[in-house]
mmCIF file of C-alpha atoms and ligand atoms in Angstrom:
data_model
loop_
_atom_site.group_PDB
_atom_site.id
_atom_site.type_symbol
_atom_site.label_atom_id
_atom_site.label_comp_id
_atom_site.label_asym_id
_atom_site.label_seq_id
_atom_site.Cartn_x
_atom_site.Cartn_y
_atom_site.Cartn_z
ATOM 1 C CA MET X 1 -9.265 -162.219 -118.498
ATOM 2 C CA HIS X 2 -6.038 -161.982 -120.491
ATOM 3 C CA LYS X 3 -4.147 -164.916 -121.981
ATOM 4 C CA ASP X 4 -1.787 -166.475 -119.429
ATOM 5 C CA ILE X 5 1.914 -165.661 -119.812
ATOM 6 C CA ALA X 6 2.827 -169.027 -118.310
ATOM 7 C CA THR X 7 2.273 -171.304 -121.297
ATOM 8 C CA PRO X 8 5.152 -172.678 -123.350
ATOM 9 C CA ILE X 9 3.878 -170.935 -126.493
ATOM 10 C CA ARG X 10 3.323 -167.503 -124.976
ATOM 11 C CA THR X 11 6.607 -167.639 -123.017
ATOM 12 C CA LYS X 12 8.557 -168.524 -126.164
ATOM 13 C CA GLU X 13 6.790 -165.725 -128.053
ATOM 14 C CA ILE X 14 7.770 -163.149 -125.419
ATOM 15 C CA LEU X 15 11.381 -164.380 -125.195
ATOM 16 C CA LYS X 16 11.714 -164.253 -128.967
ATOM 17 C CA LYS X 17 10.136 -160.822 -129.293
ATOM 18 C CA TYR X 18 12.713 -159.354 -126.885
ATOM 19 C CA GLY X 19 15.648 -161.581 -127.831
ATOM 20 C CA PHE X 20 15.917 -162.581 -124.169
ATOM 21 C CA SER X 21 18.467 -165.210 -123.158
ATOM 22 C CA PHE X 22 18.342 -166.880 -119.727
ATOM 23 C CA LYS X 23 21.065 -166.132 -117.191
ATOM 24 C CA LYS X 24 21.803 -169.267 -115.231
ATOM 25 C CA SER X 25 23.752 -167.227 -112.681
ATOM 26 C CA LEU X 26 20.503 -165.416 -111.758
ATOM 27 C CA GLY X 27 18.530 -168.623 -111.260
ATOM 28 C CA GLN X 28 16.271 -167.882 -114.225
ATOM 29 C CA ASN X 29 13.912 -170.839 -114.605
ATOM 30 C CA PHE X 30 10.520 -169.503 -115.638
ATOM 31 C CA LEU X 31 7.217 -171.240 -114.920
ATOM 32 C CA ILE X 32 5.232 -172.348 -117.947
ATOM 33 C CA ASP X 33 2.269 -174.091 -116.276
ATOM 34 C CA PRO X 34 -0.754 -171.985 -115.245
ATOM 35 C CA ASN X 35 -2.074 -174.764 -112.968
ATOM 36 C CA ILE X 36 1.003 -174.553 -110.754
ATOM 37 C CA LEU X 37 0.569 -170.790 -110.545
ATOM 38 C CA ARG X 38 -3.087 -171.129 -109.571
ATOM 39 C CA ASN X 39 -2.054 -173.544 -106.824
ATOM 40 C CA ILE X 40 0.638 -171.195 -105.517
ATOM 41 C CA THR X 41 -1.793 -168.278 -105.285
ATOM 42 C CA HIS X 42 -4.387 -170.562 -103.689
ATOM 43 C CA TYR X 43 -1.974 -171.526 -100.893
ATOM 44 C CA ALA X 44 -1.037 -167.868 -100.423
ATOM 45 C CA GLY X 45 -4.701 -167.095 -99.638
ATOM 46 C CA LEU X 46 -4.743 -163.782 -101.511
ATOM 47 C CA ASP X 47 -7.707 -161.430 -101.638
ATOM 48 C CA ASP X 48 -8.386 -157.774 -102.319
ATOM 49 C CA HIS X 49 -7.215 -156.786 -98.844
ATOM 50 C CA THR X 50 -3.856 -158.528 -99.249
ATOM 51 C CA GLY X 51 -0.550 -157.121 -100.435
ATOM 52 C CA ALA X 52 1.754 -159.509 -102.298
ATOM 53 C CA ILE X 53 5.535 -159.258 -102.431
ATOM 54 C CA GLU X 54 7.217 -161.163 -105.236
ATOM 55 C CA ILE X 55 10.921 -161.840 -105.610
ATOM 56 C CA GLY X 56 12.038 -162.249 -109.202
ATOM 57 C CA PRO X 57 8.990 -161.727 -111.443
ATOM 58 C CA GLY X 58 10.909 -162.854 -114.558
ATOM 59 C CA ILE X 59 8.559 -162.120 -117.473
ATOM 60 C CA GLY X 60 5.551 -161.869 -115.142
ATOM 61 C CA ALA X 61 4.146 -165.417 -115.149
ATOM 62 C CA LEU X 62 3.297 -165.463 -111.434
ATOM 63 C CA THR X 63 3.005 -161.696 -111.153
ATOM 64 C CA GLU X 64 -0.127 -161.547 -113.297
ATOM 65 C CA HIS X 65 -1.851 -164.168 -111.121
ATOM 66 C CA LEU X 66 -0.933 -162.149 -108.035
ATOM 67 C CA ALA X 67 -2.181 -158.952 -109.693
ATOM 68 C CA ARG X 68 -5.542 -160.598 -110.390
ATOM 69 C CA GLU X 69 -6.025 -161.760 -106.819
ATOM 70 C CA ALA X 70 -4.197 -159.382 -104.484
ATOM 71 C CA LYS X 71 -4.871 -155.728 -103.820
ATOM 72 C CA LYS X 72 -1.360 -154.730 -104.817
ATOM 73 C CA VAL X 73 1.843 -156.462 -105.926
ATOM 74 C CA VAL X 74 5.375 -155.251 -105.297
ATOM 75 C CA ALA X 75 7.928 -157.280 -107.260
ATOM 76 C CA PHE X 76 11.721 -157.099 -106.850
ATOM 77 C CA GLU X 77 13.641 -157.939 -110.022
ATOM 78 C CA ILE X 78 17.430 -157.642 -110.263
ATOM 79 C CA ASP X 79 17.730 -158.138 -114.044
ATOM 80 C CA GLN X 80 17.302 -154.838 -115.862
ATOM 81 C CA ARG X 81 16.719 -156.621 -119.178
ATOM 82 C CA LEU X 82 13.371 -157.836 -117.822
ATOM 83 C CA LEU X 83 11.991 -154.362 -117.069
ATOM 84 C CA PRO X 84 10.698 -153.496 -120.570
ATOM 85 C CA ILE X 85 9.282 -157.021 -120.913
ATOM 86 C CA LEU X 86 7.433 -156.705 -117.607
ATOM 87 C CA GLU X 87 6.127 -153.295 -118.517
ATOM 88 C CA ASP X 88 4.617 -154.806 -121.627
ATOM 89 C CA SER X 89 3.398 -158.135 -120.227
ATOM 90 C CA LEU X 90 1.879 -156.550 -117.112
ATOM 91 C CA SER X 91 0.338 -153.557 -118.891
ATOM 92 C CA PRO X 92 -3.222 -154.880 -118.316
ATOM 93 C CA TYR X 93 -2.736 -154.496 -114.541
ATOM 94 C CA ASP X 94 -2.547 -151.190 -112.665
ATOM 95 C CA ASN X 95 -1.774 -152.649 -109.241
ATOM 96 C CA VAL X 96 1.790 -153.882 -109.820
ATOM 97 C CA LYS X 97 4.992 -152.073 -108.916
ATOM 98 C CA VAL X 98 8.263 -153.544 -110.177
ATOM 99 C CA ILE X 99 11.347 -152.505 -108.231
ATOM 100 C CA ASN X 100 14.705 -153.016 -109.973
ATOM 101 C CA GLN X 101 16.698 -154.011 -106.879
ATOM 102 C CA ASP X 102 18.578 -156.951 -105.463
ATOM 103 C CA ILE X 103 16.217 -158.341 -102.817
ATOM 104 C CA LEU X 104 19.172 -159.047 -100.524
ATOM 105 C CA LYS X 105 20.168 -155.375 -100.555
ATOM 106 C CA ALA X 106 16.708 -153.806 -100.592
ATOM 107 C CA ASP X 107 15.248 -151.978 -97.594
ATOM 108 C CA VAL X 108 12.123 -154.133 -97.611
ATOM 109 C CA GLY X 109 10.746 -152.578 -94.399
ATOM 110 C CA ALA X 110 10.796 -149.071 -95.885
ATOM 111 C CA ILE X 111 9.279 -150.273 -99.155
ATOM 112 C CA ILE X 112 6.463 -152.085 -97.315
ATOM 113 C CA ALA X 113 5.741 -148.936 -95.273
ATOM 114 C CA GLU X 114 5.541 -146.898 -98.453
ATOM 115 C CA GLU X 115 3.709 -149.301 -100.752
ATOM 116 C CA PHE X 116 1.324 -151.217 -98.491
ATOM 117 C CA GLN X 117 -0.509 -148.613 -96.482
ATOM 118 C CA SER X 118 -4.004 -149.999 -96.751
ATOM 119 C CA VAL X 119 -3.753 -153.782 -96.693
ATOM 120 C CA ASP X 120 -4.771 -156.184 -93.909
ATOM 121 C CA LYS X 121 -2.238 -158.860 -94.739
ATOM 122 C CA ILE X 122 1.099 -159.159 -96.558
ATOM 123 C CA MET X 123 2.208 -162.385 -98.246
ATOM 124 C CA VAL X 124 5.479 -163.175 -99.976
ATOM 125 C CA THR X 125 4.749 -165.267 -103.033
ATOM 126 C CA ALA X 126 7.542 -166.268 -105.390
ATOM 127 C CA ASN X 127 9.336 -168.768 -107.530
ATOM 128 C CA LEU X 128 12.669 -168.045 -105.871
ATOM 129 C CA PRO X 129 16.061 -167.788 -107.562
ATOM 130 C CA TYR X 130 17.550 -171.042 -106.218
ATOM 131 C CA TYR X 131 21.117 -169.770 -105.771
ATOM 132 C CA ILE X 132 19.960 -167.552 -102.867
ATOM 133 C CA THR X 133 16.875 -169.339 -101.495
ATOM 134 C CA THR X 134 18.031 -169.506 -97.881
ATOM 135 C CA PRO X 135 19.444 -165.965 -97.569
ATOM 136 C CA ILE X 136 16.190 -164.548 -98.998
ATOM 137 C CA ILE X 137 13.935 -166.470 -96.598
ATOM 138 C CA LEU X 138 16.127 -165.708 -93.589
ATOM 139 C CA LYS X 139 16.309 -162.015 -94.487
ATOM 140 C CA LEU X 140 12.522 -161.763 -94.735
ATOM 141 C CA LEU X 141 12.023 -163.571 -91.418
ATOM 142 C CA THR X 142 14.735 -161.934 -89.299
ATOM 143 C CA GLU X 143 14.236 -158.286 -90.294
ATOM 144 C CA ASN X 144 11.095 -158.032 -88.210
ATOM 145 C CA LEU X 145 8.886 -157.173 -91.180
ATOM 146 C CA PRO X 146 5.071 -157.055 -91.048
ATOM 147 C CA ILE X 147 4.810 -160.131 -93.272
ATOM 148 C CA ASP X 148 2.151 -162.757 -92.488
ATOM 149 C CA GLY X 149 3.625 -165.631 -94.442
ATOM 150 C CA LEU X 150 5.486 -166.924 -97.445
ATOM 151 C CA VAL X 151 4.428 -169.350 -100.151
ATOM 152 C CA VAL X 152 7.470 -169.987 -102.293
ATOM 153 C CA MET X 153 8.846 -172.392 -104.872
ATOM 154 C CA LEU X 154 12.321 -173.682 -104.019
ATOM 155 C CA GLN X 155 14.544 -176.745 -104.343
ATOM 156 C CA LYS X 156 12.757 -179.799 -102.911
ATOM 157 C CA GLU X 157 15.856 -180.696 -100.922
ATOM 158 C CA VAL X 158 15.779 -177.293 -99.176
ATOM 159 C CA ALA X 159 12.004 -177.562 -98.591
ATOM 160 C CA ASP X 160 12.620 -180.957 -96.943
ATOM 161 C CA ARG X 161 15.248 -179.456 -94.636
ATOM 162 C CA ILE X 162 13.096 -176.448 -93.745
ATOM 163 C CA SER X 163 10.042 -178.522 -92.796
ATOM 164 C CA ALA X 164 11.933 -181.425 -91.169
ATOM 165 C CA VAL X 165 10.995 -182.711 -87.710
ATOM 166 C CA PRO X 166 13.448 -183.809 -84.972
ATOM 167 C CA GLY X 167 14.927 -187.266 -85.381
ATOM 168 C CA THR X 168 15.205 -187.134 -89.185
ATOM 169 C CA LYS X 169 18.349 -186.685 -91.218
ATOM 170 C CA GLU X 170 16.997 -183.527 -92.847
ATOM 171 C CA TYR X 171 16.493 -181.808 -89.462
ATOM 172 C CA GLY X 172 19.157 -179.225 -88.682
ATOM 173 C CA SER X 173 19.918 -175.594 -87.937
ATOM 174 C CA LEU X 174 17.981 -174.432 -91.033
ATOM 175 C CA SER X 175 14.811 -176.280 -89.896
ATOM 176 C CA ILE X 176 15.073 -174.631 -86.493
ATOM 177 C CA ALA X 177 15.948 -171.137 -87.776
ATOM 178 C CA ILE X 178 12.835 -171.130 -89.949
ATOM 179 C CA GLN X 179 10.443 -173.029 -87.682
ATOM 180 C CA TYR X 180 11.370 -170.652 -84.857
ATOM 181 C CA TYR X 181 9.518 -167.918 -86.786
ATOM 182 C CA THR X 182 7.004 -169.919 -88.829
ATOM 183 C CA GLU X 183 4.952 -173.070 -89.162
ATOM 184 C CA ALA X 184 6.441 -174.788 -92.196
ATOM 185 C CA GLU X 185 4.694 -177.188 -94.520
ATOM 186 C CA THR X 186 5.630 -178.507 -97.964
ATOM 187 C CA VAL X 187 2.382 -178.213 -99.893
ATOM 188 C CA MET X 188 3.421 -179.331 -103.394
ATOM 189 C CA VAL X 189 6.180 -181.280 -105.063
ATOM 190 C CA VAL X 190 6.691 -179.985 -108.572
ATOM 191 C CA PRO X 191 8.188 -181.742 -111.608
ATOM 192 C CA LYS X 192 11.012 -180.150 -113.588
ATOM 193 C CA THR X 193 8.819 -180.057 -116.693
ATOM 194 C CA VAL X 194 6.882 -176.983 -115.511
ATOM 195 C CA PHE X 195 9.962 -174.766 -115.948
ATOM 196 C CA MET X 196 11.742 -173.245 -118.926
ATOM 197 C CA PRO X 197 14.619 -174.039 -118.961
ATOM 198 C CA GLN X 198 14.287 -177.078 -116.678
ATOM 199 C CA PRO X 199 16.364 -176.823 -113.488
ATOM 200 C CA ASN X 200 18.767 -179.629 -112.505
ATOM 201 C CA VAL X 201 16.996 -180.306 -109.222
ATOM 202 C CA ASP X 202 13.476 -181.222 -108.108
ATOM 203 C CA SER X 203 11.297 -178.429 -106.795
ATOM 204 C CA ALA X 204 8.613 -177.945 -104.162
ATOM 205 C CA VAL X 205 6.321 -175.243 -102.855
ATOM 206 C CA ILE X 206 6.572 -174.488 -99.168
ATOM 207 C CA GLN X 207 4.039 -172.615 -97.065
ATOM 208 C CA LEU X 208 5.530 -170.689 -94.139
ATOM 209 C CA THR X 209 2.959 -169.175 -91.786
ATOM 210 C CA LYS X 210 4.424 -166.590 -89.430
ATOM 211 C CA ARG X 211 3.887 -167.368 -85.747
ATOM 212 C CA LYS X 212 2.487 -164.620 -83.492
ATOM 213 C CA GLN X 213 5.339 -165.420 -81.090
ATOM 214 C CA PRO X 214 8.522 -167.353 -81.872
ATOM 215 C CA ALA X 215 8.225 -171.100 -81.191
ATOM 216 C CA ALA X 216 10.256 -170.744 -77.979
ATOM 217 C CA GLN X 217 11.082 -167.918 -75.592
ATOM 218 C CA VAL X 218 14.821 -167.425 -75.040
ATOM 219 C CA LEU X 219 16.901 -165.016 -72.960
ATOM 220 C CA ASP X 220 19.332 -164.272 -75.791
ATOM 221 C CA GLU X 221 18.364 -165.006 -79.395
ATOM 222 C CA GLU X 222 21.865 -164.639 -80.836
ATOM 223 C CA PHE X 223 23.288 -167.057 -78.263
ATOM 224 C CA PHE X 224 20.394 -169.488 -78.917
ATOM 225 C CA PHE X 225 21.321 -169.653 -82.610
ATOM 226 C CA THR X 226 25.034 -169.993 -81.733
ATOM 227 C CA ILE X 227 24.209 -173.000 -79.547
ATOM 228 C CA ILE X 228 22.142 -174.587 -82.300
ATOM 229 C CA ARG X 229 24.918 -174.165 -84.864
ATOM 230 C CA SER X 230 27.423 -175.601 -82.349
ATOM 231 C CA CYS X 231 25.272 -178.670 -81.672
ATOM 232 C CA PHE X 232 25.064 -179.419 -85.417
ATOM 233 C CA ALA X 233 28.731 -178.630 -86.156
ATOM 234 C CA GLN X 234 29.467 -182.325 -86.571
ATOM 235 C CA ARG X 235 26.262 -184.264 -86.894
ATOM 236 C CA ARG X 236 27.657 -187.562 -85.670
ATOM 237 C CA LYS X 237 29.117 -186.109 -82.510
ATOM 238 C CA THR X 238 27.144 -185.954 -79.261
ATOM 239 C CA ILE X 239 25.852 -182.605 -78.056
ATOM 240 C CA LEU X 240 28.446 -182.611 -75.286
ATOM 241 C CA ASN X 241 31.354 -183.154 -77.679
ATOM 242 C CA ASN X 242 30.107 -180.539 -80.120
ATOM 243 C CA LEU X 243 29.614 -177.947 -77.377
ATOM 244 C CA VAL X 244 33.049 -178.692 -75.877
ATOM 245 C CA SER X 245 34.757 -178.261 -79.231
ATOM 246 C CA GLN X 246 32.698 -175.306 -80.494
ATOM 247 C CA LEU X 247 32.163 -173.004 -77.499
ATOM 248 C CA PRO X 248 34.943 -170.625 -76.401
ATOM 249 C CA ASN X 249 37.152 -172.389 -73.808
ATOM 250 C CA GLY X 250 34.803 -175.349 -74.108
ATOM 251 C CA LYS X 251 37.396 -177.861 -72.943
ATOM 252 C CA GLN X 252 38.117 -175.995 -69.724
ATOM 253 C CA LYS X 253 34.401 -175.395 -69.191
ATOM 254 C CA LYS X 254 33.301 -178.990 -69.694
ATOM 255 C CA ASN X 255 31.875 -179.202 -66.170
ATOM 256 C CA ASP X 256 29.861 -176.033 -66.685
ATOM 257 C CA ILE X 257 28.508 -177.472 -69.914
ATOM 258 C CA LEU X 258 27.569 -180.678 -68.100
ATOM 259 C CA SER X 259 25.796 -178.678 -65.386
ATOM 260 C CA ALA X 260 23.840 -176.723 -67.983
ATOM 261 C CA LEU X 261 22.863 -179.919 -69.810
ATOM 262 C CA SER X 262 21.656 -181.397 -66.552
ATOM 263 C CA GLU X 263 19.718 -178.247 -65.663
ATOM 264 C CA ALA X 264 18.072 -178.309 -69.098
ATOM 265 C CA GLU X 265 17.359 -182.048 -68.659
ATOM 266 C CA VAL X 266 19.192 -182.915 -71.873
ATOM 267 C CA ASP X 267 21.216 -186.122 -71.918
ATOM 268 C CA PRO X 268 24.812 -185.189 -72.962
ATOM 269 C CA VAL X 269 25.098 -188.204 -75.273
ATOM 270 C CA ARG X 270 22.143 -187.205 -77.426
ATOM 271 C CA ARG X 271 22.757 -185.782 -80.896
ATOM 272 C CA GLY X 272 21.614 -182.344 -82.032
ATOM 273 C CA GLU X 273 19.167 -183.813 -84.518
ATOM 274 C CA THR X 274 17.042 -185.283 -81.685
ATOM 275 C CA LEU X 275 16.393 -182.006 -79.846
ATOM 276 C CA SER X 276 13.209 -179.976 -80.293
ATOM 277 C CA ILE X 277 13.302 -176.172 -80.558
ATOM 278 C CA GLN X 278 12.010 -175.981 -76.975
ATOM 279 C CA GLU X 279 14.855 -178.192 -75.736
ATOM 280 C CA PHE X 280 17.427 -176.034 -77.549
ATOM 281 C CA ALA X 281 15.831 -172.999 -75.905
ATOM 282 C CA LYS X 282 16.142 -174.533 -72.413
ATOM 283 C CA LEU X 283 19.717 -175.562 -73.116
ATOM 284 C CA SER X 284 20.757 -172.162 -74.423
ATOM 285 C CA ASP X 285 19.212 -170.393 -71.395
ATOM 286 C CA ALA X 286 21.045 -172.806 -69.060
ATOM 287 C CA LEU X 287 24.400 -172.279 -70.846
ATOM 288 C CA LEU X 288 24.077 -168.499 -71.099
ATOM 289 C CA PRO X 289 25.354 -167.555 -67.599
ATOM 290 C CA TYR X 290 28.528 -169.598 -68.198
ATOM 291 C CA PHE X 291 29.385 -167.992 -71.527
ATOM 292 C CA LYS X 292 28.086 -164.382 -71.433
HETATM 293 N N1 SAM Q 1 8.712 -165.540 -111.292
HETATM 294 C C1 SAM Q 1 9.236 -165.959 -112.575
HETATM 295 C C2 SAM Q 1 8.584 -167.280 -112.966
HETATM 296 O O1 SAM Q 1 8.161 -167.999 -112.064
HETATM 297 O O2 SAM Q 1 8.519 -167.572 -114.143
HETATM 298 C C3 SAM Q 1 10.766 -166.095 -112.565
HETATM 299 C C4 SAM Q 1 11.347 -166.933 -111.465
HETATM 300 S S1 SAM Q 1 13.052 -167.290 -111.653
HETATM 301 C C5 SAM Q 1 13.169 -168.813 -110.766
HETATM 302 C C6 SAM Q 1 13.895 -166.210 -110.511
HETATM 303 C C7 SAM Q 1 13.856 -164.704 -110.826
HETATM 304 O O3 SAM Q 1 14.574 -164.010 -109.796
HETATM 305 C C8 SAM Q 1 14.525 -164.296 -112.121
HETATM 306 O O4 SAM Q 1 13.679 -163.407 -112.809
HETATM 307 C C9 SAM Q 1 15.800 -163.569 -111.687
HETATM 308 O O5 SAM Q 1 16.250 -162.592 -112.590
HETATM 309 C C10 SAM Q 1 15.373 -162.979 -110.358
HETATM 310 N N2 SAM Q 1 16.463 -162.712 -109.398
HETATM 311 C C11 SAM Q 1 17.633 -163.397 -109.270
HETATM 312 N N3 SAM Q 1 18.361 -162.880 -108.269
HETATM 313 C C12 SAM Q 1 17.640 -161.865 -107.731
HETATM 314 C C13 SAM Q 1 17.878 -160.944 -106.661
HETATM 315 N N4 SAM Q 1 18.995 -160.985 -105.937
HETATM 316 N N5 SAM Q 1 16.933 -160.007 -106.389
HETATM 317 C C14 SAM Q 1 15.781 -159.952 -107.134
HETATM 318 N N6 SAM Q 1 15.508 -160.801 -108.157
HETATM 319 C C15 SAM Q 1 16.418 -161.751 -108.450
#
């Protein structure tokens, strides 16, 4: 077993050797605690039949743990300056492929088809760049990729919103968008001291396990998400008032909206934050004929 990259001493050594300076704009906060990394890989449930996708390997702190446990690792890194460092730090492993691409622009489906031909399971495991946490997770969930789950480090505040249950102030359209595709659980809250440099916010690790079927069946997915966004447009407003002000010709169609609410058995004076995914699904199906 090689010496871990993720210790303060080794990380500093590598940074110094390459004269590397952190770019805040790329969310570069590297992990310097091997225990946290062991926990992340534990929750990801990796084995030699599993492919791991990493976003932002940095200098390879998490990557080497993935390489030890998974069959193959594909890591997307946007910062070219890190490529020679990764080549060096990951040289003991022959099952890692680093791809110098912006994850938000990459054709992840095509890369999975090419790189993961003989794995039984694919897990996304990463310490995410915090400036694009939500777009990354939503991209990976909505592009219909053969991914089984994600175990990722992110801002605690975002983890709280993703895993929130109805009736709490954290519950909103992000909770629903992600819980529609996955079962979400915050598995670790992480102190700032495990990063170099330390981020300004608290962090957490979230485990997202892909559902075989979405959490609710709907007639029109796009309309379902439009209705959810409308119902949370102004959190203090009732569902009825939000729908009236957000939907096209909502004012004129108030009676139609009331009929749909009644058909879906949703009290018009409730607030969006009290509705379950299943209730939003019923409501969106009942509204659909009036608006499409
Ligand atoms: N995995 C390393 C660790 O835990 O020490 C680094 C994690 S750091 C929070 C985020 C990494 O994502 C950085 O290496 C950064 O350069 C990279 N990154 C930022 N934006 C990216 C993007 N759009 N696509 C791919 N990688 C990105």
